[in-house]
XYZ file of C-alpha atoms in Angstrom:
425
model
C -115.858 14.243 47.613
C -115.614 14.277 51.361
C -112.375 15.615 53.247
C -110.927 12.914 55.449
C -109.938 15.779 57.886
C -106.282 16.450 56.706
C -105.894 19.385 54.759
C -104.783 18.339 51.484
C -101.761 19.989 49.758
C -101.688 20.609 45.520
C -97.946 20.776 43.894
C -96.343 24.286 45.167
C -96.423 26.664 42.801
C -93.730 28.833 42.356
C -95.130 32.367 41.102
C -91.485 34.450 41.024
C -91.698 38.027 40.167
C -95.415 39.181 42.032
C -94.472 40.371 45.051
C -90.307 40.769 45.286
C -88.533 38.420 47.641
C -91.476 35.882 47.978
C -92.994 32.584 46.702
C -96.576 31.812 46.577
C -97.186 28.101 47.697
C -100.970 27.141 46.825
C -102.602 25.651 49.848
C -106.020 23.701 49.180
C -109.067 25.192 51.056
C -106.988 28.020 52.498
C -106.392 30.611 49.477
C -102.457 31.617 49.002
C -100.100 32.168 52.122
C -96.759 33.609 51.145
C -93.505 32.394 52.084
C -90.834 34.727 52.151
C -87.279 33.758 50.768
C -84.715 36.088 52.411
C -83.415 38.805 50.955
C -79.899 38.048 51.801
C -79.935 34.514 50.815
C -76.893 35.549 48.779
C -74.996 36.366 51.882
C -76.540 33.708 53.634
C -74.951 31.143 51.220
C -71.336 32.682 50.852
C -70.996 32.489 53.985
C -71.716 29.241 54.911
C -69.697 28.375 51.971
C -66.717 30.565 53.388
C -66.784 28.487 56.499
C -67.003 25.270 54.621
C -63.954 26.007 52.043
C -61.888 27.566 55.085
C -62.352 24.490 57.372
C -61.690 21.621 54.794
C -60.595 23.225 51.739
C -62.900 24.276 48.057
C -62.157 19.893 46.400
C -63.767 18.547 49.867
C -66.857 20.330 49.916
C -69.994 20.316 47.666
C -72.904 22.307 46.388
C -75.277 20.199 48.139
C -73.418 20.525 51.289
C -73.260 23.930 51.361
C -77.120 24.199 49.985
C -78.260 22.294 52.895
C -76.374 24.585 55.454
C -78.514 27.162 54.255
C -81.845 25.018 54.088
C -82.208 25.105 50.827
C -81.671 22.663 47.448
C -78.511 22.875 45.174
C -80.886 23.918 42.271
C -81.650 26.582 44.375
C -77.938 27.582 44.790
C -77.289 27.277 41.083
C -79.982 30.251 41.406
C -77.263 32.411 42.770
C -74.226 30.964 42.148
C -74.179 29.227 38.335
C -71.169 27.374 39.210
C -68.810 26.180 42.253
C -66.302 27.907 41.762
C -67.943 31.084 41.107
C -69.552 30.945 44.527
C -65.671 30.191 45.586
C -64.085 33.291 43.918
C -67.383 35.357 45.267
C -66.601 34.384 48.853
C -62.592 35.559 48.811
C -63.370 38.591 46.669
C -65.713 39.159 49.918
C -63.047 38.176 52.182
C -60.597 40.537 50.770
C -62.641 43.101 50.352
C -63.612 43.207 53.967
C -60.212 43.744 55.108
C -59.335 46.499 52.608
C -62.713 47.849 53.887
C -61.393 47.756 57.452
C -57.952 49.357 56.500
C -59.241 52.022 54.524
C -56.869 55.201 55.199
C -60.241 57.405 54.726
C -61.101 56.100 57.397
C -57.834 55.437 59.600
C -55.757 58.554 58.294
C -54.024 60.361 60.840
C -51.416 63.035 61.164
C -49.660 61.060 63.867
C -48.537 57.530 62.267
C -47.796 55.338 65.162
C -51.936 56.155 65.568
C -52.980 55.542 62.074
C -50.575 51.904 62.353
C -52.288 51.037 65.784
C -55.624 52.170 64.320
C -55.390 50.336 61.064
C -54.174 47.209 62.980
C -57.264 47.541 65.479
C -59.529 47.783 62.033
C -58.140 44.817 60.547
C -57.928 42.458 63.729
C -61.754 42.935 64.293
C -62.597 42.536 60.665
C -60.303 38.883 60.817
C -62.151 38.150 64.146
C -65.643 38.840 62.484
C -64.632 36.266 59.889
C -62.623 34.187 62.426
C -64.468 30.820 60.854
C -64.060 32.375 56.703
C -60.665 33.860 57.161
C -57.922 30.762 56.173
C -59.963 30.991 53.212
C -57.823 33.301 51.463
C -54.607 32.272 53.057
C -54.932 28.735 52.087
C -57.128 28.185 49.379
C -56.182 30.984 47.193
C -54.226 28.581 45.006
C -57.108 26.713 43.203
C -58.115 30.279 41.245
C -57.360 30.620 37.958
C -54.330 33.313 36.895
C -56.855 36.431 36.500
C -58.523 35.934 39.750
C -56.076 34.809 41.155
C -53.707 38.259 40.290
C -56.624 40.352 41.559
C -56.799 38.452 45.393
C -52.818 39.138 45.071
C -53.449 42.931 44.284
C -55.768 42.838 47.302
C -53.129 41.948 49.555
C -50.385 43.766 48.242
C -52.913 46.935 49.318
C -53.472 45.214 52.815
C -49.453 44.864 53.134
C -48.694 48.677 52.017
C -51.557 50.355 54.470
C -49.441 48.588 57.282
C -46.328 49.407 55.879
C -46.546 52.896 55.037
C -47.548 54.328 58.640
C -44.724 51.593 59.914
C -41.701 52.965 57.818
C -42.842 56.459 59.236
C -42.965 54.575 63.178
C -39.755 53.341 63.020
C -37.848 55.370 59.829
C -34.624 53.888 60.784
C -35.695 50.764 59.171
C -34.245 49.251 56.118
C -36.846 48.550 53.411
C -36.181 45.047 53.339
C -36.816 44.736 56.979
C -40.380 47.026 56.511
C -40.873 44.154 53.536
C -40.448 41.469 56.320
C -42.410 43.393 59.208
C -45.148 44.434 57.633
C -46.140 40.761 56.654
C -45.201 39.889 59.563
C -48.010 41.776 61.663
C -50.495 40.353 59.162
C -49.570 37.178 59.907
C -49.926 37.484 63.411
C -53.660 38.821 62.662
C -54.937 36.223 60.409
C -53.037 33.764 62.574
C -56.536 33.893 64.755
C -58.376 31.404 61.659
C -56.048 28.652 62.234
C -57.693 27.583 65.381
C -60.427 27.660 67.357
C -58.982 28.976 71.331
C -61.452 30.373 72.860
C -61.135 34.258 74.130
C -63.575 36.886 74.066
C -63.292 39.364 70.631
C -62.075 41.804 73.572
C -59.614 39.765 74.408
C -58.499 38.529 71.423
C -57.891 42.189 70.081
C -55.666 43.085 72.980
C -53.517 40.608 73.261
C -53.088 40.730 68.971
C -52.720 44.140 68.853
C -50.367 43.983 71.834
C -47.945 40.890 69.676
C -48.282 42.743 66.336
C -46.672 45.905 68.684
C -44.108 43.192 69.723
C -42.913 42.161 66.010
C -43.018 45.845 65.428
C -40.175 47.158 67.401
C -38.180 43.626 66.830
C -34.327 44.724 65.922
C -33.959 42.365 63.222
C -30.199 40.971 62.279
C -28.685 42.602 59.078
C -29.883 40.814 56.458
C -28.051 39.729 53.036
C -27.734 42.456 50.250
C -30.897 41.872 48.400
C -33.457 41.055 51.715
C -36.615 39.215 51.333
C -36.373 39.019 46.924
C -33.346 36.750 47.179
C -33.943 33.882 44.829
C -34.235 30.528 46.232
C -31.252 28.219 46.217
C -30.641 25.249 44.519
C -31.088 21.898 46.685
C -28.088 19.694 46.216
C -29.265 16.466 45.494
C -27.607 14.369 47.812
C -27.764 10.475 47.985
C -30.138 8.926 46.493
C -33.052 7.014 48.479
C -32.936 2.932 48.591
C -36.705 2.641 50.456
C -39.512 2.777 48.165
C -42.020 3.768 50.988
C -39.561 6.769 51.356
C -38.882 7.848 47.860
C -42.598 7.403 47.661
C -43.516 9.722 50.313
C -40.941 12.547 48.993
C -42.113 12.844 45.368
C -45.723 12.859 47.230
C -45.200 16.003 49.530
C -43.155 17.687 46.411
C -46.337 16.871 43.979
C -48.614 17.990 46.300
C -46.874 21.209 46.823
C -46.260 22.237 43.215
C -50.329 21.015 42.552
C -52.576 20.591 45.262
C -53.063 17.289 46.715
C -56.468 16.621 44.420
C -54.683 17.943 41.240
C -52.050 14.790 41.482
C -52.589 11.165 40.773
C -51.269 7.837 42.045
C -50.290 7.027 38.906
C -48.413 10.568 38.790
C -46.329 10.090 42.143
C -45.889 6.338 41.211
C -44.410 7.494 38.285
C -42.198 10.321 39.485
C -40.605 7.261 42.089
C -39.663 5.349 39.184
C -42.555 2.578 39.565
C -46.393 1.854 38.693
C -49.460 2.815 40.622
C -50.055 -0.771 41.632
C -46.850 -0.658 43.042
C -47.552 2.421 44.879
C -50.686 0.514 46.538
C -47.978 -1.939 48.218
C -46.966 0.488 50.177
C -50.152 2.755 51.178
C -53.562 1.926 50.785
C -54.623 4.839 49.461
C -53.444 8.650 48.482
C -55.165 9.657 51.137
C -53.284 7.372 53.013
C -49.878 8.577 51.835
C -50.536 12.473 52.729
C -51.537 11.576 56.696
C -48.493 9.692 56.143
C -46.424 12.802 55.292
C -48.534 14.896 58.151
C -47.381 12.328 60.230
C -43.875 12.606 59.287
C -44.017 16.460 59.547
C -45.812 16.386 63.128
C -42.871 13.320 64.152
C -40.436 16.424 63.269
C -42.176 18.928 64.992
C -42.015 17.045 68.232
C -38.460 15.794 67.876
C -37.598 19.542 67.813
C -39.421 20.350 70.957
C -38.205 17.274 72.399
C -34.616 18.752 71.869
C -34.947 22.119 72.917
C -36.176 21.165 76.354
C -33.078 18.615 77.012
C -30.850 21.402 75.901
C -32.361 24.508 78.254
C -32.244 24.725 81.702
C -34.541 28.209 82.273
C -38.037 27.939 80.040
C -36.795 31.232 78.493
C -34.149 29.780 77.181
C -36.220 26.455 75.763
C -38.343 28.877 74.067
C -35.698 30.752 71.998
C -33.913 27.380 71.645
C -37.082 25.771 70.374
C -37.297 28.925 68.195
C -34.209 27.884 66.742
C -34.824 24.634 65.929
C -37.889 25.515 64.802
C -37.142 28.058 62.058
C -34.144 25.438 61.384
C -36.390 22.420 60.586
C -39.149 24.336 58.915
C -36.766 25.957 56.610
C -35.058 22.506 55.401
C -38.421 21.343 54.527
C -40.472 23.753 52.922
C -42.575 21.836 50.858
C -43.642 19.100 53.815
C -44.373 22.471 56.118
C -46.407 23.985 53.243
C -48.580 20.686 52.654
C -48.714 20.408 56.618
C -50.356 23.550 56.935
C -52.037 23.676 53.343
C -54.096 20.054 52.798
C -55.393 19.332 56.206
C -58.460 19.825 55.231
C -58.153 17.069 52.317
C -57.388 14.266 54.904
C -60.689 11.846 55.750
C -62.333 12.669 58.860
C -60.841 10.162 60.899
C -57.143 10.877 60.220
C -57.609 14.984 60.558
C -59.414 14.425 63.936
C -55.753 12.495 64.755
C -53.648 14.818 63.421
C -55.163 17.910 65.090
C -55.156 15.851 68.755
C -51.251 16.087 68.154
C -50.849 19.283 66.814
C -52.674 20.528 69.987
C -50.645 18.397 71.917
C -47.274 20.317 70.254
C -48.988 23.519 71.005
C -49.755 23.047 74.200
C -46.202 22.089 75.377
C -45.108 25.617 73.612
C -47.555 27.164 75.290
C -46.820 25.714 78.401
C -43.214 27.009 77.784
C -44.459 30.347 77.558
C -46.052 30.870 80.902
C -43.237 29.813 82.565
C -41.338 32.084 80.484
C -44.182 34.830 80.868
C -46.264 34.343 83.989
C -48.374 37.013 83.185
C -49.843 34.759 80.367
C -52.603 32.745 80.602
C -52.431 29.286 79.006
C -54.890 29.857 76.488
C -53.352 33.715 75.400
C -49.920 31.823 74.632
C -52.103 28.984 72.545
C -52.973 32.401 70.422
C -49.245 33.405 70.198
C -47.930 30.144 69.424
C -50.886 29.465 66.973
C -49.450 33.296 65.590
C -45.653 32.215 65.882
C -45.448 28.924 64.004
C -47.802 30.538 61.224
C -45.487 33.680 60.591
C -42.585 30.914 59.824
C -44.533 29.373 57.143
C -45.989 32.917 55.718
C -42.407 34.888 56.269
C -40.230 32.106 54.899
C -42.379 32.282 51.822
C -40.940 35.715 51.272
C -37.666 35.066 51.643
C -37.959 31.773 49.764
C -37.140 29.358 52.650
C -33.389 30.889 51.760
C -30.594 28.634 53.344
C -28.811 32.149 53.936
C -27.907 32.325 57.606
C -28.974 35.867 58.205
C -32.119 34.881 56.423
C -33.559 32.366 59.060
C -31.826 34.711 61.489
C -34.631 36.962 61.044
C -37.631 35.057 60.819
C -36.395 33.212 64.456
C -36.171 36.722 65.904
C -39.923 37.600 64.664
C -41.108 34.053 66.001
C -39.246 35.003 69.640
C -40.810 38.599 69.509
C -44.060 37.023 69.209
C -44.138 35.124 71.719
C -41.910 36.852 74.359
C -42.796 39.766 73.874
């Protein structure tokens, strides 16, 4: 038979096991020529996988997504992975382990503590930097594991909190216990505040002006808190009047669903249902459930913005806007948890369309707070106070968690003088 002049290809042959790390591929005329599969593919794969679950969140994405990040087929995953969510639960216990890796005390142990704090601080900013585009995956996402796993990425962090809380008790011993149980937290926050966004400052840069914040919430004189600190339970929410719009009513039992579940763990049928009417109701009033959480984002970024809008028409010095805007801030945030928590938990579930929106005005929020702060603090740049208000509206969120959103005075007291700290100074 004569060759046309193309070299002519038989199936690929597979031959695992010969030669460790490579595949044979049979080549017509031409004998075998190896082709080598990386030895890290592993790696290779959890990490694009990181990036993918920290940007949009572990329902969103899929095998085949991730597979062809990495060039290769989702069979070919399933090689290393057998399942989803074992390549999920791979990729925090990686995450987690990197930053007790980075705070080891073998490593940062010291005599003097104020140097073991500042190193431990320096290890653990780098290692969050390093995994700037993987690290809201354990802050966010850490709610679809199941109990077991789930306890263990918990146990991870409690470890994380107490290497930063041990040298800081010995730093400042004059400290309460409840306020080292709201500082230390506090300083992480600040540090894995740098995933939320994507400002743009060299590593060096970046590490500076964390290290110098987390030095900031540090030495912050907190208020006295109530007997009891950051374990009191949460209050009751009086029910108050009752609701008449549907569209309303519809859009509270949404953001409390979504809260207690997930946004892909509830139904229409399920928040039709807890509004007292049927999921082709529901559908008269949004067009989809997608529809109704942008709704709620909306509603959430309409507050933030109404807050800002405030503090400015009640300051006359951008010093004082910024610790009114604090204020207001913790104030708003603290009355409603739940639409905060979604806000900053289910972006990532929102179509394409509607996220790109909603990010154009949350950057639009940020950058009139981080405006503020260069006219409060000249020596800023613009983009360094993006970082610190990026690090100052996440420590709300992750600091009112601890003390439970409490409507306790002193409680909200606190968490407005960490927010100030961090971004004053």
């Amino acid at each position: 038979m004569r060759c046309s002049g193309r070299r002519q290809w038989t199936k690929a042959t597979e031959v695992e096991g010969q030669v460790p790390g490579q595949t044979r591929v049979s080549v017509s005329g031409s004998g075998s020529a190896p082709r080598t599969r990386p030895k890290n593919r592993k790696a290779q794969i959890a990490a694009a996988a990181a990036e993918a679950f920290s940007e949009r969140g572990y329902h969103a994405v899929g095998i085949d997504e991730i597979a062809a990040k990495v060039g290769i087929s989702g069979p070919a995953l399933y090689r290393h992975f057998p399942t989803k969510y074992a390549l999920f639960v791979y990729t925090v216990n990686n995450l987690t382990q990197a930053l007790l890796d980075a705070s080891d005390p073998a490593v940062h142990g010291n005599d003097d503590p104020r140097e073991q704090l500042n190193s431990t601080m320096v290890g653990v900013i780098r290692a969050t930097i390093e995994n700037r585009r993987r690290g809201g995956l354990y802050r966010w996402e850490g709610r679809y594991l199941v109990d077991e796993d789930r306890e263990q990425l918990r146990a991870g962090m409690r470890t994380l909190n107490l290497r930063i809380a041990e040298p800081l008790a010995a730093v400042r011993p004059e400290l309460d216990p409840a306020d080292v149980e709201l500082i230390a937290p506090a300083v992480l926050s600040v540090i894995a505040s740098i995933t939320g966004h994507r400002s743009a400052l060299s590593a060096k840069q970046i590490e500076s002006l964390i290290l110098t914040a987390c030095w900031s919430v540090i030495g912050v004189e907190l208020p006295v808190g109530a007997k009891g600190g950051g374990k009191k339970q949460a209050p009751e929410r009086k029910p108050g009047l009752a609701r008449t719009s549907k569209r309303e009513v519809l859009l509270q039992e949404a953001v409390l669903l979504f809260y207690q579940r997930g946004y892909h763990d509830v139904s229409i049928e399920e928040i039709g249902a807890a509004a007292g009417i049927n999921a082709s109701s529901v559908y008269r009033h949004f067009a989809s459930k997608a529809d109704l959480l942008a709704a709620a984002f909306h509603r959430a970024s309409d507050r933030l913005t109404m807050t800002l809008g405030s503090a400015l028409a009640e300051s006359e010095t951008p010093l004082a806007a910024v610790e009114t805007l604090a204020k207001m801030y913790v104030e708003v945030s603290f009355g409603r948890s739940e639409l905060l928590a979604v806000y900053f938990a289910e972006i990532g579930s929102l179509p394409d369309r509607s996220r790109t929106e909603l990010r154009n005005i949350q950057r639009l929020n940020v950058e009139e707070w981080a405006h503020l702060c260069v006219e409060a603090r000249p020596e800023l740049t613009i983009v360094q106070a993006r970082f610190l208000v990026h690090a100052a509206l996440g420590l709300v969120f992750d600091i009112g968690r601890i003390v439970h959103f409490s409507s306790e005075n002193s409680a909200q007291a606190r968490v407005e003088k960490l927010l100030t700290a961090t971004l004053l100074g």
